[in-house]
Coordinates of C-alpha atoms in Angstrom, one line a residue:
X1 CA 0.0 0.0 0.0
X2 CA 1.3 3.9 -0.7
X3 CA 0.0 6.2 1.0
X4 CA 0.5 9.9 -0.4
X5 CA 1.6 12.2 2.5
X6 CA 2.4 15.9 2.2
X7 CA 5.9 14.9 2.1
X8 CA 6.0 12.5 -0.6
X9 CA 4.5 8.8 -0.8
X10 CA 5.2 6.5 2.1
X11 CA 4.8 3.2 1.6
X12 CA 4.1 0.3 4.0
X13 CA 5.2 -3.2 3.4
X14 CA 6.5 -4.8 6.3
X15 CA 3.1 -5.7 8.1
X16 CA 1.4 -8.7 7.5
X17 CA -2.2 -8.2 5.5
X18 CA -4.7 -8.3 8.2
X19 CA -2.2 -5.6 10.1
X20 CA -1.6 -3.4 6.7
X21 CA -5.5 -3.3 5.8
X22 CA -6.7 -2.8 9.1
X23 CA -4.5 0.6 9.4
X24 CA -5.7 1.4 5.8
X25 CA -9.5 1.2 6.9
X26 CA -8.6 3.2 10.1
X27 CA -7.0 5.9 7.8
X28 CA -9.6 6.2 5.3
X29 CA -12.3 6.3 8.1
X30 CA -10.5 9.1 9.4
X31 CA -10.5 10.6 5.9
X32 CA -14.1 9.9 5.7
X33 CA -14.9 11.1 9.1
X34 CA -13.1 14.5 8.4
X35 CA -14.9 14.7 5.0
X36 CA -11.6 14.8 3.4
X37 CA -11.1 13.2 -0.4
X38 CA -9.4 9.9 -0.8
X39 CA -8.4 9.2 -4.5
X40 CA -7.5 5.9 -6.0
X41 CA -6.9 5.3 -9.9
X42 CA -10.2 2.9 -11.0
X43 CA -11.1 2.7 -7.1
X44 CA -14.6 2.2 -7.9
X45 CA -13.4 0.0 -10.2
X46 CA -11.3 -2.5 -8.5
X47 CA -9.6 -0.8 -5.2
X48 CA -12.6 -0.3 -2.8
X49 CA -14.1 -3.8 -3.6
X50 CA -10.9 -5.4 -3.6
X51 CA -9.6 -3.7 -0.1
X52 CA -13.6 -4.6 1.3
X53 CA -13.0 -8.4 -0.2
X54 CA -9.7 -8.5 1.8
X55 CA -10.9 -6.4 5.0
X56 CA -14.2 -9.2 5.1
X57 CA -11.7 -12.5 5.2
X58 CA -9.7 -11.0 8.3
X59 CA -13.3 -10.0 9.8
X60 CA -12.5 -6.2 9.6
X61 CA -15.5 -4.3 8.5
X62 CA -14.3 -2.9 5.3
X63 CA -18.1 -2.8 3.7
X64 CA -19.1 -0.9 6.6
X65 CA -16.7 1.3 6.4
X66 CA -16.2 2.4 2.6
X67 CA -19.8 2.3 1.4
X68 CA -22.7 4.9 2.2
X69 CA -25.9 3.6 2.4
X70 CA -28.7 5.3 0.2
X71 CA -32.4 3.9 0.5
X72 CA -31.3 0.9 0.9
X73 CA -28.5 0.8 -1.3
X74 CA -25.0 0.9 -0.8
X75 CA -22.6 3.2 -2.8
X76 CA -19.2 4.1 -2.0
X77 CA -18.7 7.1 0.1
X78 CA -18.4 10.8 -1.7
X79 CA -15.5 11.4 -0.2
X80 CA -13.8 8.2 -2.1
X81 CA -12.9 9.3 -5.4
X82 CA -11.4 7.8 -8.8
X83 CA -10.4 10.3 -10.9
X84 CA -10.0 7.6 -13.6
X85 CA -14.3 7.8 -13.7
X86 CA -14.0 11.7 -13.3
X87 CA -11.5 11.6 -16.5
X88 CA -14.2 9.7 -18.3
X89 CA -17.0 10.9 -16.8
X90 CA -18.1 8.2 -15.4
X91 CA -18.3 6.3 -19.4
X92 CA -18.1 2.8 -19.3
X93 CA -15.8 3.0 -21.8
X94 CA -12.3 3.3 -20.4
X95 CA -10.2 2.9 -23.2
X96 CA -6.9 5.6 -23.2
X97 CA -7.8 6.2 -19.3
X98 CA -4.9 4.9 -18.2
X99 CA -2.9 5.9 -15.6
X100 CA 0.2 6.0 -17.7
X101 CA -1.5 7.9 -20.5
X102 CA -3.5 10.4 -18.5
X103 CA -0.5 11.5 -16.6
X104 CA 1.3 11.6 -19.9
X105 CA -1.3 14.2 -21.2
X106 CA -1.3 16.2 -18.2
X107 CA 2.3 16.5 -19.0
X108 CA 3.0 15.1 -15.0
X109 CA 5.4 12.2 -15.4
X110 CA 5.6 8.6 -17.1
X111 CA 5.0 4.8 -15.3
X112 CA 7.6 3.3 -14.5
X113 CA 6.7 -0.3 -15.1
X114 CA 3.1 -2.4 -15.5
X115 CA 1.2 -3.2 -12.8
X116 CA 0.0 -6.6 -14.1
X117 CA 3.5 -7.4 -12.9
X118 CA 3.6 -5.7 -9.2
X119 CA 2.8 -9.3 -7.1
X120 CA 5.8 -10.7 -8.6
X121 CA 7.9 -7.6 -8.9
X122 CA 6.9 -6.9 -5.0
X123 CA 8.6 -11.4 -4.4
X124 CA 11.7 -10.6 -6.7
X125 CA 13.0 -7.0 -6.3
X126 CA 11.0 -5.3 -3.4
X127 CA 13.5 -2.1 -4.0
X128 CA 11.6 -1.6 -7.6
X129 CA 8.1 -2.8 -6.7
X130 CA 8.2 0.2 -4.1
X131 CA 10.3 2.7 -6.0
X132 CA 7.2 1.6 -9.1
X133 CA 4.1 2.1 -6.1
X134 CA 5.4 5.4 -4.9
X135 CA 5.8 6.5 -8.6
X136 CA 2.1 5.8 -9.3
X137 CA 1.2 7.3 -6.1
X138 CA 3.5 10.7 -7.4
X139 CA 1.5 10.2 -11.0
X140 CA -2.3 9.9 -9.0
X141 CA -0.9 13.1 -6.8
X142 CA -0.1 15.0 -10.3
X143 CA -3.4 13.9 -11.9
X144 CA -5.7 15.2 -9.2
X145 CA -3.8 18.3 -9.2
X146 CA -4.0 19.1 -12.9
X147 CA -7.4 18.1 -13.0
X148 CA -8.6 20.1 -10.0
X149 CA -10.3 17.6 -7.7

């Protein structure tokens, strides 16, 4: 997980998942709480459900803590947003919204790598998954900026 601070991205590795995911949800509820944005590249698309998915199997209450509920429906909370929808707006077609090529039209900075790759990356060569992570996170920093949000 990296986690964009004011000083640059941090990024925290060395706990095991239940730990990591558990100080993620208390971070975002903070977030949430204080009614201040998180961002996340395709978060509605993958991030949210997958960090809910993995908060349920350690019995941490991720789907309690992301979603709103909204007449009986649950959406994720308003202040949890993916400026790869807002880049779209919110089109199910995502082609050319990728990170990568969005920051490359903003004109703030270039991947360094694919993250098909980061599971293995993160086994083999930890020193590049991370330096790769806290490029994105640099990249998602840049984006939000230059778009405004």
């Amino acid at each position: 997980v990296t986690w964009a601070m004011d000083n640059g991205p941090v990024m925290f590795s060395d706990k095991a998942e239940k730990e990591l995911i558990s100080d993620l949800m208390m971070i975002i509820s903070i977030q949430i709480k204080a009614e201040e944005p998180v961002y996340a590249w395709n978060g509605s698309g993958f991030d949210y459900r997958f960090l809910c998915q993995r908060a349920a199997v350690h019995r941490i209450p991720g789907f309690k803590v992301l979603p709103s509920a909204f007449r009986g429906r649950r959406y994720w909370n308003e202040n949890l947003v993916d400026p790869k929808a807002i880049w779209s707006m919110y089109s199910s077609d995502y082609r050319e919204t990728s990170l990568g090529k969005v920051a490359l039209a903003l004109g703030v900075g270039t991947k360094s790598g694919n993250g098909a790759n980061f599971a293995e990356l993160f086994k083999t060569d930890r020193d590049n998954a991370i330096a790769y992570a806290k490029n994105d996170t640099v990249l998602l920093r840049g984006i939000v900026e230059a778009m405004g949000i």
